[in-house]
mmCIF file of C-alpha atoms in Angstrom:
data_model
loop_
_atom_site.group_PDB
_atom_site.id
_atom_site.type_symbol
_atom_site.label_atom_id
_atom_site.label_comp_id
_atom_site.label_asym_id
_atom_site.label_seq_id
_atom_site.Cartn_x
_atom_site.Cartn_y
_atom_site.Cartn_z
ATOM 1 C CA MET A 1 -81.330 -13.654 153.621
ATOM 2 C CA GLN A 2 -83.750 -16.522 154.200
ATOM 3 C CA TYR A 3 -87.174 -16.830 152.634
ATOM 4 C CA LEU A 4 -89.921 -19.256 153.558
ATOM 5 C CA LEU A 5 -91.898 -20.553 150.595
ATOM 6 C CA LEU A 6 -95.361 -21.535 151.793
ATOM 7 C CA CYS A 7 -96.927 -23.919 149.310
ATOM 8 C CA CYS A 8 -100.701 -23.706 149.178
ATOM 9 C CA PHE A 9 -103.097 -25.641 147.019
ATOM 10 C CA ASP A 10 -106.654 -26.880 146.851
ATOM 11 C CA GLU A 11 -106.640 -30.241 148.658
ATOM 12 C CA THR A 12 -109.944 -31.342 147.133
ATOM 13 C CA ARG A 13 -108.601 -30.814 143.673
ATOM 14 C CA TRP A 14 -105.427 -32.683 144.557
ATOM 15 C CA ALA A 15 -107.425 -35.623 145.981
ATOM 16 C CA GLN A 16 -109.422 -35.890 142.771
ATOM 17 C CA MET A 17 -106.395 -35.917 140.502
ATOM 18 C CA PRO A 18 -105.506 -39.205 138.741
ATOM 19 C CA ASP A 19 -102.635 -41.079 140.424
ATOM 20 C CA ALA A 20 -100.498 -40.876 137.298
ATOM 21 C CA GLN A 21 -100.651 -37.082 137.423
ATOM 22 C CA LYS A 22 -99.861 -37.021 141.139
ATOM 23 C CA ASP A 23 -96.858 -39.290 140.566
ATOM 24 C CA GLN A 24 -95.703 -37.041 137.774
ATOM 25 C CA ILE A 25 -95.895 -33.940 140.002
ATOM 26 C CA MET A 26 -94.124 -35.690 142.892
ATOM 27 C CA GLN A 27 -91.376 -36.817 140.560
ATOM 28 C CA GLU A 28 -90.922 -33.272 139.319
ATOM 29 C CA TYR A 29 -90.913 -32.210 142.956
ATOM 30 C CA ASP A 30 -87.947 -34.488 143.678
ATOM 31 C CA GLY A 31 -86.139 -32.881 140.766
ATOM 32 C CA PHE A 32 -86.948 -29.413 142.097
ATOM 33 C CA ILE A 33 -85.650 -30.218 145.597
ATOM 34 C CA GLN A 34 -82.478 -31.779 144.205
ATOM 35 C CA SER A 35 -81.874 -28.696 142.062
ATOM 36 C CA ILE A 36 -82.135 -26.258 144.981
ATOM 37 C CA VAL A 37 -79.921 -28.490 147.140
ATOM 38 C CA LYS A 38 -77.365 -28.520 144.351
ATOM 39 C CA SER A 39 -77.529 -24.739 143.817
ATOM 40 C CA GLY A 40 -76.985 -24.163 147.549
ATOM 41 C CA HIS A 41 -80.340 -22.431 148.190
ATOM 42 C CA PHE A 42 -81.883 -25.281 150.187
ATOM 43 C CA ARG A 43 -82.148 -24.993 153.983
ATOM 44 C CA ALA A 44 -85.194 -27.118 154.850
ATOM 45 C CA SER A 45 -88.325 -28.624 153.317
ATOM 46 C CA THR A 46 -91.378 -30.191 154.903
ATOM 47 C CA LYS A 47 -94.508 -31.778 153.534
ATOM 48 C CA LEU A 48 -97.546 -31.447 155.783
ATOM 49 C CA GLN A 49 -100.382 -33.896 156.365
ATOM 50 C CA PRO A 50 -103.730 -32.641 155.002
ATOM 51 C CA SER A 51 -105.471 -29.760 156.773
ATOM 52 C CA SER A 52 -108.187 -32.165 157.967
ATOM 53 C CA MET A 53 -105.524 -33.343 160.435
ATOM 54 C CA ALA A 54 -105.067 -29.830 161.803
ATOM 55 C CA THR A 55 -106.075 -28.615 165.230
ATOM 56 C CA THR A 56 -106.193 -24.929 166.105
ATOM 57 C CA VAL A 57 -105.581 -23.379 169.487
ATOM 58 C CA ARG A 58 -106.673 -19.843 170.306
ATOM 59 C CA GLU A 59 -107.430 -17.782 173.351
ATOM 60 C CA GLN A 60 -110.873 -16.423 174.147
ATOM 61 C CA HIS A 61 -111.621 -14.490 177.347
ATOM 62 C CA SER A 62 -108.283 -15.701 178.757
ATOM 63 C CA LYS A 63 -109.292 -19.319 178.213
ATOM 64 C CA LEU A 64 -107.596 -21.644 175.761
ATOM 65 C CA ILE A 65 -109.952 -23.017 173.150
ATOM 66 C CA THR A 66 -108.966 -25.974 171.011
ATOM 67 C CA THR A 67 -110.870 -26.597 167.788
ATOM 68 C CA ASP A 68 -110.733 -29.011 164.907
ATOM 69 C CA GLY A 69 -109.495 -27.836 161.554
ATOM 70 C CA PRO A 70 -107.317 -25.057 160.150
ATOM 71 C CA PHE A 71 -107.451 -21.545 161.551
ATOM 72 C CA ALA A 72 -109.252 -20.118 158.576
ATOM 73 C CA GLU A 73 -111.630 -21.485 155.979
ATOM 74 C CA THR A 74 -109.962 -20.893 152.645
ATOM 75 C CA LYS A 75 -110.074 -22.467 149.234
ATOM 76 C CA GLU A 76 -106.384 -23.276 149.453
ATOM 77 C CA GLN A 77 -104.568 -25.033 152.245
ATOM 78 C CA LEU A 78 -100.972 -25.011 153.353
ATOM 79 C CA GLY A 79 -99.363 -28.205 152.089
ATOM 80 C CA GLY A 80 -95.722 -27.740 152.960
ATOM 81 C CA TYR A 81 -92.877 -25.309 153.015
ATOM 82 C CA HIS A 82 -89.307 -24.761 151.871
ATOM 83 C CA LEU A 83 -86.785 -22.619 153.640
ATOM 84 C CA ILE A 84 -84.245 -21.193 151.197
ATOM 85 C CA GLU A 85 -81.262 -18.854 151.334
ATOM 86 C CA CYS A 86 -81.142 -16.128 148.652
ATOM 87 C CA GLN A 87 -79.421 -12.844 147.880
ATOM 88 C CA ALA A 88 -82.663 -10.940 147.361
ATOM 89 C CA LEU A 89 -86.383 -11.279 146.747
ATOM 90 C CA ASP A 90 -86.157 -11.748 142.987
ATOM 91 C CA GLU A 91 -84.025 -14.849 143.415
ATOM 92 C CA ALA A 92 -86.567 -16.286 145.874
ATOM 93 C CA LEU A 93 -89.434 -15.473 143.505
ATOM 94 C CA ALA A 94 -87.640 -17.215 140.645
ATOM 95 C CA ILE A 95 -87.199 -20.364 142.736
ATOM 96 C CA ALA A 96 -90.805 -20.203 143.944
ATOM 97 C CA GLY A 97 -91.852 -20.035 140.293
ATOM 98 C CA ARG A 98 -90.308 -23.469 139.666
ATOM 99 C CA ILE A 99 -92.429 -25.332 142.220
ATOM 100 C CA PRO A 100 -94.392 -28.016 140.338
ATOM 101 C CA THR A 101 -97.732 -27.627 142.184
ATOM 102 C CA LEU A 102 -98.087 -24.202 140.540
ATOM 103 C CA ARG A 103 -99.175 -25.994 137.393
ATOM 104 C CA VAL A 104 -102.130 -27.624 139.151
ATOM 105 C CA GLY A 105 -103.530 -24.398 140.537
ATOM 106 C CA GLY A 106 -101.333 -24.010 143.614
ATOM 107 C CA SER A 107 -99.862 -20.765 144.884
ATOM 108 C CA ILE A 108 -96.700 -19.947 146.787
ATOM 109 C CA GLU A 109 -96.459 -17.293 149.469
ATOM 110 C CA VAL A 110 -92.910 -15.976 149.749
ATOM 111 C CA ARG A 111 -92.108 -14.651 153.231
ATOM 112 C CA PRO A 112 -88.798 -13.126 154.229
ATOM 113 C CA VAL A 113 -87.522 -14.540 157.521
ATOM 114 C CA VAL A 114 -86.436 -12.132 160.272
ATOM 115 C CA PRO A 115 -82.612 -12.318 160.339
ATOM 116 C CA ALA A 116 -81.229 -13.934 163.498
ATOM 117 C CA SER A 117 -79.423 -10.688 164.438
ATOM 118 C CA GLN A 118 -82.769 -8.847 164.644
ATOM 119 C CA GLY A 119 -84.612 -11.748 166.326
ATOM 120 C CA VAL B 1 -77.102 28.119 139.396
ATOM 121 C CA ASN B 2 -80.790 28.011 140.256
ATOM 122 C CA LEU B 3 -81.176 25.516 143.110
ATOM 123 C CA GLY B 4 -84.910 25.053 142.579
ATOM 124 C CA GLU B 5 -84.333 24.226 138.934
ATOM 125 C CA LEU B 6 -81.468 21.897 139.844
ATOM 126 C CA HIS B 7 -83.694 20.145 142.375
ATOM 127 C CA ARG B 8 -86.447 19.661 139.821
ATOM 128 C CA ARG B 9 -84.125 18.407 137.112
ATOM 129 C CA GLU B 10 -81.610 16.295 139.010
ATOM 130 C CA TYR B 11 -83.299 15.134 142.223
ATOM 131 C CA GLY B 12 -84.343 11.707 140.929
ATOM 132 C CA ARG B 13 -81.000 10.943 139.300
ATOM 133 C CA ILE B 14 -78.975 11.991 142.314
ATOM 134 C CA LEU B 15 -81.249 10.097 144.704
ATOM 135 C CA ALA B 16 -81.007 6.972 142.559
ATOM 136 C CA SER B 17 -77.228 7.053 142.768
ATOM 137 C CA LEU B 18 -77.335 7.582 146.522
ATOM 138 C CA ILE B 19 -79.838 4.788 147.101
ATOM 139 C CA ARG B 20 -77.634 2.437 145.112
ATOM 140 C CA ALA B 21 -74.671 3.418 147.252
ATOM 141 C CA VAL B 22 -76.290 3.486 150.715
ATOM 142 C CA LYS B 23 -78.939 0.807 150.036
ATOM 143 C CA ASP B 24 -81.497 2.605 152.163
ATOM 144 C CA PHE B 25 -84.270 4.862 150.846
ATOM 145 C CA ASP B 26 -84.783 6.910 153.993
ATOM 146 C CA LEU B 27 -81.112 7.427 154.693
ATOM 147 C CA ALA B 28 -80.497 8.516 151.088
ATOM 148 C CA GLU B 29 -83.482 10.895 151.132
ATOM 149 C CA ASP B 30 -82.437 12.488 154.422
ATOM 150 C CA ALA B 31 -78.830 12.864 153.288
ATOM 151 C CA LEU B 32 -79.867 14.490 150.008
ATOM 152 C CA GLN B 33 -82.196 16.858 151.833
ATOM 153 C CA GLU B 34 -79.287 17.873 154.075
ATOM 154 C CA ALA B 35 -77.041 18.347 151.064
ATOM 155 C CA PHE B 36 -79.579 20.664 149.413
ATOM 156 C CA ALA B 37 -79.908 22.572 152.677
ATOM 157 C CA ALA B 38 -76.118 22.925 152.839
ATOM 158 C CA ALA B 39 -76.094 24.175 149.248
ATOM 159 C CA LEU B 40 -78.767 26.727 150.097
ATOM 160 C CA ALA B 41 -76.633 27.949 152.998
ATOM 161 C CA GLN B 42 -73.241 27.948 151.263
ATOM 162 C CA TRP B 43 -73.664 28.661 147.565
ATOM 163 C CA PRO B 44 -75.085 32.188 147.735
ATOM 164 C CA ALA B 45 -72.147 33.348 149.887
ATOM 165 C CA GLN B 46 -69.276 31.261 148.520
ATOM 166 C CA GLY B 47 -70.505 30.937 144.953
ATOM 167 C CA PRO B 48 -71.681 27.648 143.448
ATOM 168 C CA PRO B 49 -69.190 24.796 142.906
ATOM 169 C CA GLN B 50 -67.909 24.034 139.407
ATOM 170 C CA ASN B 51 -69.956 20.859 139.202
ATOM 171 C CA PRO B 52 -73.089 21.319 141.340
ATOM 172 C CA VAL B 53 -74.379 17.761 140.809
ATOM 173 C CA ALA B 54 -71.072 16.188 141.853
ATOM 174 C CA TRP B 55 -70.974 18.505 144.862
ATOM 175 C CA LEU B 56 -74.473 17.446 145.931
ATOM 176 C CA ILE B 57 -73.701 13.754 145.542
ATOM 177 C CA SER B 58 -70.460 13.875 147.436
ATOM 178 C CA THR B 59 -71.925 16.090 150.189
ATOM 179 C CA ALA B 60 -74.957 13.819 150.556
ATOM 180 C CA ARG B 61 -72.724 10.776 150.701
ATOM 181 C CA HIS B 62 -70.714 12.285 153.517
ATOM 182 C CA LYS B 63 -73.914 13.180 155.351
ATOM 183 C CA ALA B 64 -74.989 9.541 155.000
ATOM 184 C CA ILE B 65 -71.654 8.317 156.335
ATOM 185 C CA ASP B 66 -71.968 10.664 159.352
ATOM 186 C CA GLN B 67 -75.499 9.453 159.919
ATOM 187 C CA LEU B 68 -74.443 5.795 159.829
ATOM 188 C CA ARG B 69 -71.589 6.493 162.243
ATOM 189 C CA ARG B 70 -73.933 8.293 164.637
ATOM 190 C CA ARG B 71 -76.233 5.280 164.786
ATOM 191 C CA ALA B 72 -73.919 3.494 167.283
ATOM 192 C CA LEU B 73 -73.113 0.763 165.000
ATOM 193 C CA ALA B 74 -73.582 -2.909 164.965
ATOM 194 C CA GLU B 75 -70.598 -4.711 163.480
ATOM 195 C CA SER B 76 -72.625 -5.478 160.354
ATOM 196 C CA LYS B 77 -72.825 -1.791 159.357
ATOM 197 C CA ARG B 78 -69.049 -1.398 159.195
ATOM 198 C CA ASP B 79 -68.916 -2.919 155.719
ATOM 199 C CA ASP B 80 -71.578 -0.503 154.493
ATOM 200 C CA ILE B 81 -69.581 2.456 155.762
ATOM 201 C CA ALA B 82 -66.340 1.157 154.305
ATOM 202 C CA ALA B 83 -68.049 0.698 150.924
ATOM 203 C CA LEU B 84 -69.454 4.221 151.098
ATOM 204 C CA VAL B 85 -66.141 5.785 152.019
ATOM 205 C CA ALA B 86 -64.495 3.925 149.133
ATOM 206 C CA GLU B 87 -67.177 5.000 146.663
ATOM 207 C CA GLU B 88 -65.714 7.563 144.320
ATOM 208 C CA LYS B 89 -68.361 8.182 141.719
ATOM 209 C CA ASP B 90 -69.804 11.669 141.878
ATOM 210 C CA THR B 91 -71.746 11.559 138.642
ATOM 211 C CA PRO B 92 -75.201 10.023 138.474
ATOM 212 C CA MET B 93 -75.093 6.811 136.432
ATOM 213 C CA PRO B 94 -78.024 6.447 134.017
ATOM 214 C CA LEU B 95 -78.306 2.830 135.109
ATOM 215 C CA ASP B 96 -78.905 3.874 138.732
ATOM 216 C CA ALA B 97 -82.146 5.613 137.832
ATOM 217 C CA LEU B 98 -83.259 2.571 135.848
ATOM 218 C CA ARG B 99 -82.439 0.200 138.694
ATOM 219 C CA LEU B 100 -84.467 2.372 140.995
ATOM 220 C CA ILE B 101 -87.457 2.487 138.643
ATOM 221 C CA PHE B 102 -87.527 -1.296 138.615
ATOM 222 C CA THR B 103 -87.347 -1.329 142.411
ATOM 223 C CA CYS B 104 -90.137 1.234 142.791
ATOM 224 C CA CYS B 105 -92.333 -0.606 140.283
ATOM 225 C CA HIS B 106 -91.607 -4.088 141.629
ATOM 226 C CA PRO B 107 -94.713 -6.281 141.372
ATOM 227 C CA ALA B 108 -94.186 -7.295 145.012
ATOM 228 C CA LEU B 109 -95.474 -3.789 145.858
ATOM 229 C CA GLY B 110 -99.133 -2.877 145.377
ATOM 230 C CA PRO B 111 -99.941 -0.757 142.298
ATOM 231 C CA GLU B 112 -100.832 2.301 144.413
ATOM 232 C CA ALA B 113 -97.568 2.009 146.307
ATOM 233 C CA GLN B 114 -95.644 1.667 143.028
ATOM 234 C CA VAL B 115 -97.141 4.878 141.663
ATOM 235 C CA ALA B 116 -96.604 6.837 144.876
ATOM 236 C CA LEU B 117 -93.044 5.637 145.334
ATOM 237 C CA THR B 118 -92.094 6.377 141.715
ATOM 238 C CA LEU B 119 -93.460 9.927 141.921
ATOM 239 C CA ARG B 120 -91.803 10.548 145.284
ATOM 240 C CA THR B 121 -88.451 8.982 144.480
ATOM 241 C CA ILE B 122 -87.815 9.236 140.746
ATOM 242 C CA CYS B 123 -89.753 12.448 140.118
ATOM 243 C CA GLY B 124 -89.107 14.088 143.487
ATOM 244 C CA LEU B 125 -92.719 15.244 144.026
ATOM 245 C CA SER B 126 -93.600 16.029 147.612
ATOM 246 C CA THR B 127 -95.822 13.697 149.607
ATOM 247 C CA GLU B 128 -98.444 16.480 149.790
ATOM 248 C CA ALA B 129 -98.442 17.022 146.021
ATOM 249 C CA ILE B 130 -98.882 13.306 145.342
ATOM 250 C CA ALA B 131 -101.663 13.081 147.934
ATOM 251 C CA ARG B 132 -103.466 16.044 146.333
ATOM 252 C CA ALA B 133 -103.104 14.565 142.867
ATOM 253 C CA PHE B 134 -104.599 11.233 143.893
ATOM 254 C CA LEU B 135 -107.191 12.792 146.183
ATOM 255 C CA VAL B 136 -106.113 10.930 149.303
ATOM 256 C CA PRO B 137 -105.261 12.480 152.682
ATOM 257 C CA ALA B 138 -101.531 13.213 153.022
ATOM 258 C CA PRO B 139 -101.097 10.927 156.073
ATOM 259 C CA THR B 140 -102.596 8.017 154.083
ATOM 260 C CA LEU B 141 -100.159 8.616 151.254
ATOM 261 C CA ALA B 142 -97.253 8.985 153.685
ATOM 262 C CA GLN B 143 -98.232 5.705 155.326
ATOM 263 C CA ARG B 144 -98.315 4.021 151.902
ATOM 264 C CA LEU B 145 -94.777 5.242 151.216
ATOM 265 C CA VAL B 146 -93.512 4.103 154.609
ATOM 266 C CA ARG B 147 -94.966 0.617 154.104
ATOM 267 C CA ALA B 148 -93.537 0.307 150.594
ATOM 268 C CA LYS B 149 -90.063 1.336 151.747
ATOM 269 C CA ALA B 150 -90.277 -1.049 154.692
ATOM 270 C CA LYS B 151 -91.127 -3.907 152.340
ATOM 271 C CA ILE B 152 -88.250 -3.050 149.999
ATOM 272 C CA LYS B 153 -85.889 -3.238 152.940
ATOM 273 C CA GLY B 154 -87.510 -6.127 154.824
ATOM 274 C CA ALA B 155 -88.136 -8.471 151.894
ATOM 275 C CA ARG B 156 -84.956 -7.253 150.209
ATOM 276 C CA ILE B 157 -86.416 -6.173 146.880
ATOM 277 C CA PRO B 158 -83.223 -5.730 144.853
ATOM 278 C CA TYR B 159 -81.883 -2.612 143.131
ATOM 279 C CA GLU B 160 -81.201 -4.035 139.714
ATOM 280 C CA VAL B 161 -82.387 -4.082 136.156
ATOM 281 C CA PRO B 162 -83.989 -7.519 135.782
ATOM 282 C CA GLY B 163 -82.346 -10.159 133.601
ATOM 283 C CA ASP B 164 -83.400 -10.818 130.014
ATOM 284 C CA ASP B 165 -85.789 -13.631 130.906
ATOM 285 C CA GLU B 166 -88.038 -11.474 133.076
ATOM 286 C CA LEU B 167 -87.374 -8.052 131.605
ATOM 287 C CA ALA B 168 -90.455 -7.962 129.393
ATOM 288 C CA ASP B 169 -92.808 -8.735 132.307
ATOM 289 C CA ARG B 170 -91.135 -6.289 134.619
ATOM 290 C CA LEU B 171 -91.087 -3.580 131.977
ATOM 291 C CA ASP B 172 -94.837 -4.058 131.672
ATOM 292 C CA SER B 173 -95.228 -3.260 135.325
ATOM 293 C CA VAL B 174 -93.090 -0.115 134.951
ATOM 294 C CA LEU B 175 -95.075 1.030 131.912
ATOM 295 C CA THR B 176 -98.316 0.488 133.798
ATOM 296 C CA VAL B 177 -97.109 2.928 136.437
ATOM 297 C CA VAL B 178 -96.187 5.508 133.792
ATOM 298 C CA TYR B 179 -99.587 4.996 132.203
ATOM 299 C CA LEU B 180 -101.402 5.384 135.533
ATOM 300 C CA VAL B 181 -99.507 8.576 136.299
ATOM 301 C CA PHE B 182 -100.251 10.000 132.865
ATOM 302 C CA ASN B 183 -103.929 9.039 132.990
ATOM 303 C CA GLU B 184 -104.375 10.539 136.417
ATOM 304 C CA GLY B 185 -102.946 13.817 135.168
ATOM 305 C CA TYR B 186 -104.761 13.683 131.848
ATOM 306 C CA ALA B 187 -108.181 12.806 133.227
ATOM 307 C CA ALA B 188 -108.045 15.837 135.477
ATOM 308 C CA SER B 189 -106.522 18.223 132.966
ATOM 309 C CA PHE B 190 -109.946 19.795 132.332
ATOM 310 C CA GLY B 191 -109.972 21.169 135.837
ATOM 311 C CA ALA B 192 -107.840 24.015 137.064
ATOM 312 C CA GLU B 193 -105.500 21.859 139.147
ATOM 313 C CA LEU B 194 -101.917 22.660 138.290
ATOM 314 C CA VAL B 195 -100.548 19.645 140.151
ATOM 315 C CA ARG B 196 -102.324 17.323 137.792
ATOM 316 C CA ALA B 197 -100.827 18.891 134.698
ATOM 317 C CA ASP B 198 -97.531 18.207 136.474
ATOM 318 C CA LEU B 199 -98.425 14.525 136.553
ATOM 319 C CA CYS B 200 -98.585 14.479 132.745
ATOM 320 C CA VAL B 201 -95.193 16.123 132.600
ATOM 321 C CA GLU B 202 -93.778 13.570 135.026
ATOM 322 C CA ALA B 203 -95.303 10.696 133.030
ATOM 323 C CA ILE B 204 -93.667 12.001 129.875
ATOM 324 C CA ARG B 205 -90.345 12.383 131.686
ATOM 325 C CA LEU B 206 -90.627 8.813 132.915
ATOM 326 C CA GLY B 207 -91.574 7.695 129.438
ATOM 327 C CA ARG B 208 -88.476 9.352 127.985
ATOM 328 C CA LEU B 209 -86.328 7.648 130.570
ATOM 329 C CA LEU B 210 -87.847 4.335 129.541
ATOM 330 C CA VAL B 211 -87.185 4.951 125.881
ATOM 331 C CA GLU B 212 -83.559 5.474 126.895
ATOM 332 C CA LEU B 213 -83.841 2.197 128.743
ATOM 333 C CA ASN B 214 -85.181 0.386 125.700
ATOM 334 C CA ARG B 215 -82.313 1.754 123.701
ATOM 335 C CA ALA B 216 -79.751 0.739 126.321
ATOM 336 C CA VAL B 217 -81.266 -2.695 126.571
ATOM 337 C CA ALA B 218 -81.335 -3.166 122.840
ATOM 338 C CA ILE B 219 -77.718 -2.160 122.465
ATOM 339 C CA ALA B 220 -76.559 -4.128 125.493
ATOM 340 C CA MET B 221 -78.125 -7.309 124.254
ATOM 341 C CA ALA B 222 -75.651 -9.653 122.676
ATOM 342 C CA ASP B 223 -78.080 -10.465 119.911
ATOM 343 C CA GLY B 224 -78.353 -6.835 118.945
ATOM 344 C CA LEU B 225 -81.209 -4.670 117.790
ATOM 345 C CA GLU B 226 -83.480 -7.420 116.491
ATOM 346 C CA HIS B 227 -83.660 -8.858 119.961
ATOM 347 C CA GLY B 228 -84.522 -5.461 121.407
ATOM 348 C CA LEU B 229 -87.211 -5.066 118.802
ATOM 349 C CA ALA B 230 -88.718 -8.449 119.644
ATOM 350 C CA LEU B 231 -88.761 -7.327 123.265
ATOM 351 C CA LEU B 232 -90.590 -4.107 122.441
ATOM 352 C CA ASP B 233 -93.146 -6.110 120.500
ATOM 353 C CA THR B 234 -94.063 -8.001 123.651
ATOM 354 C CA ILE B 235 -95.114 -4.806 125.441
ATOM 355 C CA HIS B 236 -98.805 -3.981 125.213
ATOM 356 C CA LEU B 237 -99.724 -0.408 125.904
ATOM 357 C CA PRO B 238 -102.426 0.733 123.507
ATOM 358 C CA GLY B 239 -102.472 4.433 122.766
ATOM 359 C CA TYR B 240 -99.065 5.089 124.289
ATOM 360 C CA HIS B 241 -97.079 6.975 121.667
ATOM 361 C CA LEU B 242 -93.605 6.332 123.084
ATOM 362 C CA LEU B 243 -93.878 2.644 122.357
ATOM 363 C CA PRO B 244 -94.209 2.993 118.551
ATOM 364 C CA ALA B 245 -91.640 5.802 118.798
ATOM 365 C CA ALA B 246 -89.102 3.449 120.384
ATOM 366 C CA ARG B 247 -89.975 0.776 117.824
ATOM 367 C CA ALA B 248 -89.480 3.253 114.999
ATOM 368 C CA ASP B 249 -86.104 4.189 116.396
ATOM 369 C CA LEU B 250 -84.873 0.596 116.452
ATOM 370 C CA LEU B 251 -86.223 -0.098 112.955
ATOM 371 C CA ARG B 252 -84.490 3.045 111.680
ATOM 372 C CA ARG B 253 -81.194 1.856 113.183
ATOM 373 C CA LEU B 254 -81.715 -1.523 111.534
ATOM 374 C CA GLY B 255 -82.143 0.211 108.191
ATOM 375 C CA ARG B 256 -85.723 -1.084 107.876
ATOM 376 C CA HIS B 257 -86.909 2.329 106.732
ATOM 377 C CA ALA B 258 -90.361 1.479 105.373
ATOM 378 C CA GLU B 259 -91.349 -0.202 108.635
ATOM 379 C CA ALA B 260 -89.728 2.592 110.629
ATOM 380 C CA ALA B 261 -91.751 5.199 108.701
ATOM 381 C CA ALA B 262 -94.965 3.304 109.473
ATOM 382 C CA ALA B 263 -94.042 3.183 113.175
ATOM 383 C CA TYR B 264 -93.240 6.927 113.205
ATOM 384 C CA ARG B 265 -96.635 7.633 111.594
ATOM 385 C CA HIS B 266 -98.273 5.445 114.243
ATOM 386 C CA ALA B 267 -96.486 7.390 117.007
ATOM 387 C CA LEU B 268 -97.451 10.709 115.368
ATOM 388 C CA ALA B 269 -101.097 9.671 115.347
ATOM 389 C CA LEU B 270 -100.909 9.236 119.141
ATOM 390 C CA VAL B 271 -98.594 12.038 120.251
ATOM 391 C CA THR B 272 -100.166 15.112 121.824
ATOM 392 C CA ASN B 273 -97.126 17.113 122.832
ATOM 393 C CA ALA B 274 -95.964 19.665 120.252
ATOM 394 C CA ALA B 275 -92.254 19.294 120.994
ATOM 395 C CA GLU B 276 -92.407 15.526 120.696
ATOM 396 C CA ARG B 277 -94.451 15.829 117.522
ATOM 397 C CA ARG B 278 -91.771 18.031 115.920
ATOM 398 C CA PHE B 279 -89.069 15.535 116.878
ATOM 399 C CA LEU B 280 -90.970 12.583 115.398
ATOM 400 C CA GLU B 281 -91.766 14.511 112.217
ATOM 401 C CA ARG B 282 -88.096 15.388 111.795
ATOM 402 C CA ARG B 283 -87.082 11.738 112.171
ATOM 403 C CA LEU B 284 -89.778 10.635 109.728
ATOM 404 C CA ALA B 285 -88.580 13.193 107.172
ATOM 405 C CA GLU B 286 -85.003 11.967 107.577
ATOM 406 C CA ILE B 287 -85.841 8.425 106.523
ATOM 407 C CA THR B 288 -88.427 9.211 103.870
ATOM 408 C CA HIS B 289 -86.331 11.962 102.240
ATOM 409 C CA PRO B 290 -82.739 11.118 103.137
ATOM 410 C CA ALA B 291 -80.222 13.923 102.659
ATOM 411 C CA PRO B 292 -78.063 13.344 99.552
#
């Protein structure tokens, strides 16, 4: 069973953090990724550019509308994701709980992926 | 054998065993319903089986196997069927009910869903009775149950007693459900609603099951009773008498009689049920005036 870990955090807060603290978190992040590669859970990981780079497309009255910015104004923004393979939800939650940005106010949304056979 | 009585007493335990075996709430519920219907049809004429619970489990399991076979199967279901056919246990395992409580009270489900699912699954209350007790329309409650079961299946919420490192947190979430059930029944016990008095009874039944859990956990732990005691001390549930009662029990087993007596007195100050009060008083007497 695959789970997508969506890593959200407050970009403003991140931008204001001292470099030393950012480096520390990123270093811990490397350790985290290595550990899930080693344990066999890792499938994919991606770090996203800030949400100010985002463009949203939606349809209104059968016309495509393209707008600047993320699709919803929220305090937290999506910063990256990890795709992991686990036996069950609890295992995914335990791995999500080890993501370093949690300690600087981030949150992780854990979403089960639709199995290929049910696609 | 009184089938109604059997249903009331054993439904949750039997269902827990079936869910563990078939790994599907709905399938297990349907199969058990069919097994009870078969019992209703057969027992009065043929006489009840020697072991009614074993009969119900094995009949329900065969109903589940038939059901799975009828569903024109994808290759992936073959393993499930093979496992079910191979399954030989016809007695409910105490651990099955505990696993299921942890599944029903998983923090990944909303608190309302946890309460509804626990009452429906572990206690065997009907959807209508739960809806009446919580003053919501039956379709709303049914919808809540459907969504919770879909999430258990879709997100694969496991059927297992959590490991030591997260047990205390998860136990908290289970106790909160018991507390909510009890409060809902208690708060309404001034009215004339019978269903709500039932909620208190169910909460106490759940509470008893949890005390058994605490005991099992304490004994299972490699580090023994002290560890179990430390675990109990991390649970915060003010005014809930079963917590000091469980503590007292562990202290008594550790031979720490003075502390155990204090914990029994604490539990006695909170208990409201006469039968439980008598039990606690007897235990307290045993350690304060040991028999020669």
